[in-house]
Short mmCIF file of C-alpha atoms in Angstrom, two decimals:
data_model
loop_
_atom_site.label_atom_id
_atom_site.label_comp_id
_atom_site.label_asym_id
_atom_site.label_seq_id
_atom_site.Cartn_x
_atom_site.Cartn_y
_atom_site.Cartn_z
CA MET A 1 19.82 33.71 -86.75
CA PHE A 2 20.69 33.79 -83.10
CA GLN A 3 23.43 36.23 -82.85
CA GLY A 4 23.53 35.89 -78.34
CA PHE A 5 21.88 37.91 -75.82
CA SER A 6 23.31 41.10 -74.59
CA ASP A 7 23.64 43.22 -71.52
CA ARG A 8 20.94 45.05 -72.31
CA THR A 9 19.04 41.15 -71.63
CA ILE A 10 20.34 40.92 -68.29
CA ASP A 11 19.89 44.76 -67.25
CA PHE A 12 15.94 44.40 -68.51
CA MET A 13 15.38 40.96 -66.54
CA TRP A 14 16.64 42.93 -63.22
CA GLY A 15 14.66 46.06 -64.46
CA ILE A 16 11.27 44.47 -64.51
CA ARG A 17 12.40 42.49 -61.32
CA PHE A 18 12.63 45.90 -59.42
CA ASN A 19 10.04 47.63 -61.11
CA ASN A 20 7.26 45.06 -61.94
CA GLU A 21 4.83 47.14 -63.13
CA LYS A 22 3.13 48.30 -66.14
CA SER A 23 3.79 51.61 -66.74
CA TRP A 24 7.62 50.81 -66.18
CA PHE A 25 7.02 47.36 -68.84
CA GLU A 26 5.05 49.66 -71.53
CA ALA A 27 7.96 51.99 -71.46
CA ASN A 28 10.88 49.27 -72.14
CA LYS A 29 8.45 46.86 -73.84
CA GLU A 30 10.56 48.02 -77.24
CA THR A 31 13.71 46.83 -75.19
CA TYR A 32 12.16 43.47 -73.95
CA LEU A 33 11.00 42.40 -77.95
CA ARG A 34 14.11 43.13 -79.54
CA ASP A 35 17.02 41.84 -76.69
CA PHE A 36 15.06 39.30 -74.66
CA TYR A 37 12.11 37.78 -76.69
CA GLN A 38 13.15 38.20 -80.04
CA PRO A 39 16.71 36.58 -79.48
CA MET A 40 14.77 33.85 -77.25
CA ARG A 41 12.69 32.70 -80.41
CA GLU A 42 15.53 32.65 -82.51
CA LEU A 43 17.60 30.40 -80.21
CA ASN A 44 14.64 28.01 -79.87
CA ARG A 45 14.08 27.94 -83.48
CA GLU A 46 17.54 26.85 -84.26
CA VAL A 47 17.88 24.56 -81.24
CA TRP A 48 14.74 22.88 -82.44
CA GLU A 49 15.68 22.61 -85.73
CA ARG A 50 18.78 20.41 -84.28
CA LEU A 51 16.52 18.53 -82.32
CA ASN A 52 14.13 17.81 -85.27
CA ALA A 53 16.20 16.53 -87.52
CA ALA A 54 18.11 14.39 -85.09
CA ALA A 55 14.87 12.66 -84.54
CA PRO A 56 12.25 13.52 -87.18
CA ASP A 57 9.77 10.81 -86.02
CA LEU A 58 8.81 12.72 -82.73
CA GLY A 59 7.30 15.69 -84.47
CA LEU A 60 8.54 18.01 -82.20
CA PHE A 61 8.02 21.69 -81.80
CA GLY A 62 8.91 24.41 -79.80
CA LYS A 63 7.45 27.66 -77.78
CA VAL A 64 8.64 30.24 -75.73
CA SER A 65 6.72 31.31 -72.56
CA ARG A 66 5.07 34.37 -72.21
CA ILE A 67 6.33 37.22 -69.59
CA TYR A 68 2.96 38.20 -68.54
CA ARG A 69 1.88 36.22 -65.32
CA ASP A 70 -1.52 34.12 -65.09
CA ALA A 71 -3.63 36.76 -63.51
CA ARG A 72 -5.38 34.17 -61.24
CA ARG A 73 -2.00 33.17 -59.74
CA LEU A 74 -0.25 36.74 -59.12
CA HIS A 75 -0.14 35.83 -55.27
CA GLY A 76 0.90 39.20 -54.53
CA ARG A 77 3.72 38.97 -57.38
CA GLY A 78 3.61 41.55 -60.09
CA PRO A 79 2.26 41.04 -63.60
CA TYR A 80 5.28 39.96 -65.13
CA LYS A 81 8.04 37.35 -65.06
CA ASP A 82 11.69 38.42 -64.63
CA HIS A 83 12.41 35.51 -66.63
CA LEU A 84 11.86 33.64 -70.08
CA TRP A 85 12.00 29.76 -71.04
CA TRP A 86 11.51 27.91 -73.88
CA SER A 87 10.39 24.40 -74.34
CA ILE A 88 10.94 21.85 -77.11
CA GLN A 89 8.23 18.74 -77.17
CA ARG A 90 5.53 16.78 -78.77
CA PRO A 91 2.35 18.69 -79.62
CA THR A 92 -0.04 17.87 -76.94
CA ASP A 93 -3.18 19.40 -75.16
CA GLU A 94 -1.65 18.48 -71.53
CA GLU A 95 -0.22 21.54 -69.42
CA PHE A 96 3.55 22.21 -69.98
CA ALA A 97 4.54 20.49 -66.62
CA ARG A 98 2.35 17.14 -67.22
CA ARG A 99 4.34 16.11 -70.50
CA PRO A 100 8.04 15.56 -70.66
CA VAL A 101 9.91 18.63 -72.13
CA LEU A 102 13.18 19.69 -73.30
CA TRP A 103 13.96 23.62 -71.97
CA PHE A 104 16.31 26.50 -71.53
CA GLU A 105 15.69 29.27 -68.87
CA LEU A 106 17.30 32.60 -68.81
CA GLU A 107 16.95 34.61 -65.32
CA PRO A 108 18.50 37.46 -63.88
CA GLU A 109 20.98 35.28 -61.77
CA GLY A 110 21.95 32.74 -64.64
CA TRP A 111 20.40 30.20 -66.77
CA SER A 112 20.09 26.67 -67.20
CA TYR A 113 18.95 24.11 -69.91
CA GLY A 114 17.73 20.06 -69.70
CA MET A 115 14.61 17.82 -69.72
CA GLY A 116 11.62 17.99 -67.18
CA TYR A 117 8.59 15.94 -66.24
CA TYR A 118 7.77 17.91 -63.27
CA GLN A 119 4.34 16.81 -62.82
CA ALA A 120 4.25 13.72 -64.19
CA PRO A 121 0.79 11.56 -63.61
CA PRO A 122 1.23 9.37 -61.35
CA VAL A 123 0.16 6.24 -63.74
CA THR A 124 3.31 7.53 -65.87
CA MET A 125 5.62 7.03 -62.62
CA ALA A 126 3.74 3.63 -62.16
CA LYS A 127 4.57 2.74 -65.54
CA LEU A 128 8.18 3.67 -65.11
CA ARG A 129 8.26 1.73 -61.75
CA HIS A 130 6.93 -1.49 -63.36
CA ARG A 131 9.39 -1.38 -66.39
CA LEU A 132 12.37 -1.26 -64.08
CA ASP A 133 11.18 -3.86 -61.90
CA HIS A 134 10.88 -6.49 -64.98
CA ASP A 135 13.71 -5.31 -67.32
CA PRO A 136 16.01 -2.34 -65.78
CA ALA A 137 19.00 -2.92 -68.34
CA PRO A 138 17.66 -0.73 -71.18
CA PHE A 139 17.18 2.29 -68.48
CA GLU A 140 20.32 1.39 -66.71
CA LYS A 141 22.31 1.82 -69.50
CA LEU A 142 20.70 5.31 -70.61
CA VAL A 143 21.22 6.64 -66.90
CA ARG A 144 24.95 5.33 -67.25
CA GLN A 145 25.50 7.33 -70.23
CA ILE A 146 24.17 10.54 -68.55
CA LYS A 147 26.18 10.03 -65.59
CA LYS A 148 29.04 9.53 -67.23
CA GLN A 149 29.05 13.01 -69.49
CA ASP A 150 28.87 15.01 -66.03
CA ARG A 151 26.68 17.49 -67.50
CA PHE A 152 23.38 17.41 -66.17
CA THR A 153 22.21 16.62 -62.80
CA LEU A 154 19.15 14.43 -61.44
CA GLU A 155 16.53 16.54 -59.42
CA THR A 156 13.61 14.77 -58.18
CA GLU A 157 10.82 15.67 -56.09
CA ASP A 158 10.07 12.01 -53.98
CA TYR A 159 7.30 10.28 -52.45
CA LYS A 160 7.07 10.38 -48.95
CA ARG A 161 7.06 6.79 -48.64
CA PRO A 162 9.96 5.07 -51.12
CA LYS A 163 8.32 2.92 -53.50
CA GLY A 164 10.85 0.12 -53.32
CA HIS A 165 14.59 -0.54 -53.97
CA LEU A 166 16.30 -1.94 -56.99
CA SER A 167 19.96 -0.31 -57.27
CA ALA A 168 22.03 3.12 -55.94
CA LEU A 169 21.59 3.84 -59.61
CA LEU A 170 17.61 3.26 -60.00
CA ASP A 171 16.41 4.31 -56.95
CA PRO A 172 16.36 7.89 -57.29
CA TRP A 173 14.02 7.29 -60.55
CA TYR A 174 12.34 4.40 -58.88
CA ASN A 175 11.14 6.67 -55.94
CA ALA A 176 10.61 10.09 -57.72
CA ARG A 177 7.09 11.41 -58.23
CA SER A 178 8.72 14.08 -60.72
CA PHE A 179 11.86 14.94 -62.13
CA ALA A 180 14.19 16.71 -64.12
CA LEU A 181 17.73 16.48 -65.72
CA SER A 182 19.47 20.17 -65.55
CA ARG A 183 22.36 21.68 -66.21
CA ASP A 184 22.51 24.95 -64.36
CA HIS A 185 24.83 28.15 -64.53
CA LYS A 186 25.26 30.89 -61.77
CA GLY A 187 25.83 34.13 -63.51
CA HIS A 188 25.97 34.94 -67.80
CA GLN A 189 29.05 33.65 -69.50
CA PRO A 190 30.44 34.73 -72.67
CA VAL A 191 28.35 32.10 -74.34
CA LEU A 192 25.32 33.65 -74.17
CA TYR A 193 26.34 36.65 -75.98
CA SER A 194 27.12 34.67 -79.31
CA HIS A 195 25.82 32.09 -82.01
CA ASP A 196 28.17 29.33 -79.69
CA LEU A 197 25.23 29.11 -77.13
CA VAL A 198 23.26 27.13 -80.10
CA ASP A 199 25.81 24.39 -80.47
CA LEU A 200 26.17 24.18 -76.56
CA VAL A 201 22.56 24.02 -75.75
CA GLY A 202 21.55 21.71 -78.77
CA GLU A 203 24.33 19.23 -78.64
CA ASP A 204 23.56 18.54 -74.75
CA LEU A 205 19.66 18.49 -75.22
CA GLU A 206 20.60 16.11 -78.34
CA THR A 207 22.28 13.67 -75.84
CA LEU A 208 19.15 13.76 -73.81
CA LEU A 209 16.77 12.72 -76.66
CA PRO A 210 17.17 8.66 -76.09
CA ILE A 211 16.10 9.18 -72.64
CA TYR A 212 13.26 11.74 -73.56
CA ARG A 213 12.17 8.54 -75.98
CA TYR A 214 12.24 6.17 -73.13
CA ILE A 215 10.10 8.36 -71.05
CA LEU A 216 7.79 8.98 -74.09
CA SER A 217 7.29 4.94 -74.71
CA VAL A 218 6.63 4.25 -71.03
CA GLU A 219 3.38 6.47 -71.66
CA ALA A 220 2.30 3.95 -73.81
CA ASP A 221 2.50 0.97 -71.41
CA PRO A 222 -0.68 -0.61 -70.02
CA ASP A 223 -1.44 0.88 -66.36
CA PRO A 224 0.16 -1.64 -64.17
CA ARG A 225 -2.43 -0.80 -61.40
CA ASN A 226 -5.12 -2.24 -62.76
#
């Protein structure tokens, strides 16, 4: 059962940032497993249980990231990450960034969670635009619900040349090549240190399930570019 993170969790993240080498990590590995990785796994499991109960047909699964960086992509950085995240998504052979996922991340400066599609295939975004061109009302309703909650902020990577104009509400989505709905927190508030975090993150991510479903359904549409 998730009991919360602790000051040891935060101290470890800062420690690995400034001592990113094997000897320091090995000397503090037990702290990492006990105070960082294991609580992250427990949080992931309990939030997954809530989302899976709310949408059993999606077949969602949870996964916690590795602290080890890909040796092929170090680019002068140390071999370890100073943060961890977990994802909840449908089973897939695709890379994390190429599938829509629900996520939570804890890092030295703060924490965040939401839904992201960070490297959405161009064909998927073309399908979304085609849907919005022909039947925008269902997606408009979902976007209005998200904006009304005032919890998540839409973050996008846009095409250099806009794809078109529909409305002030839908244009940010229509012209995005990838996107995320994110709730970001600077610092480490008391909720991180208690089981209340499960309820907060679980409740908020559950409100994103309708738009997550919508994006999944878009992927099944025929390619409008043909």
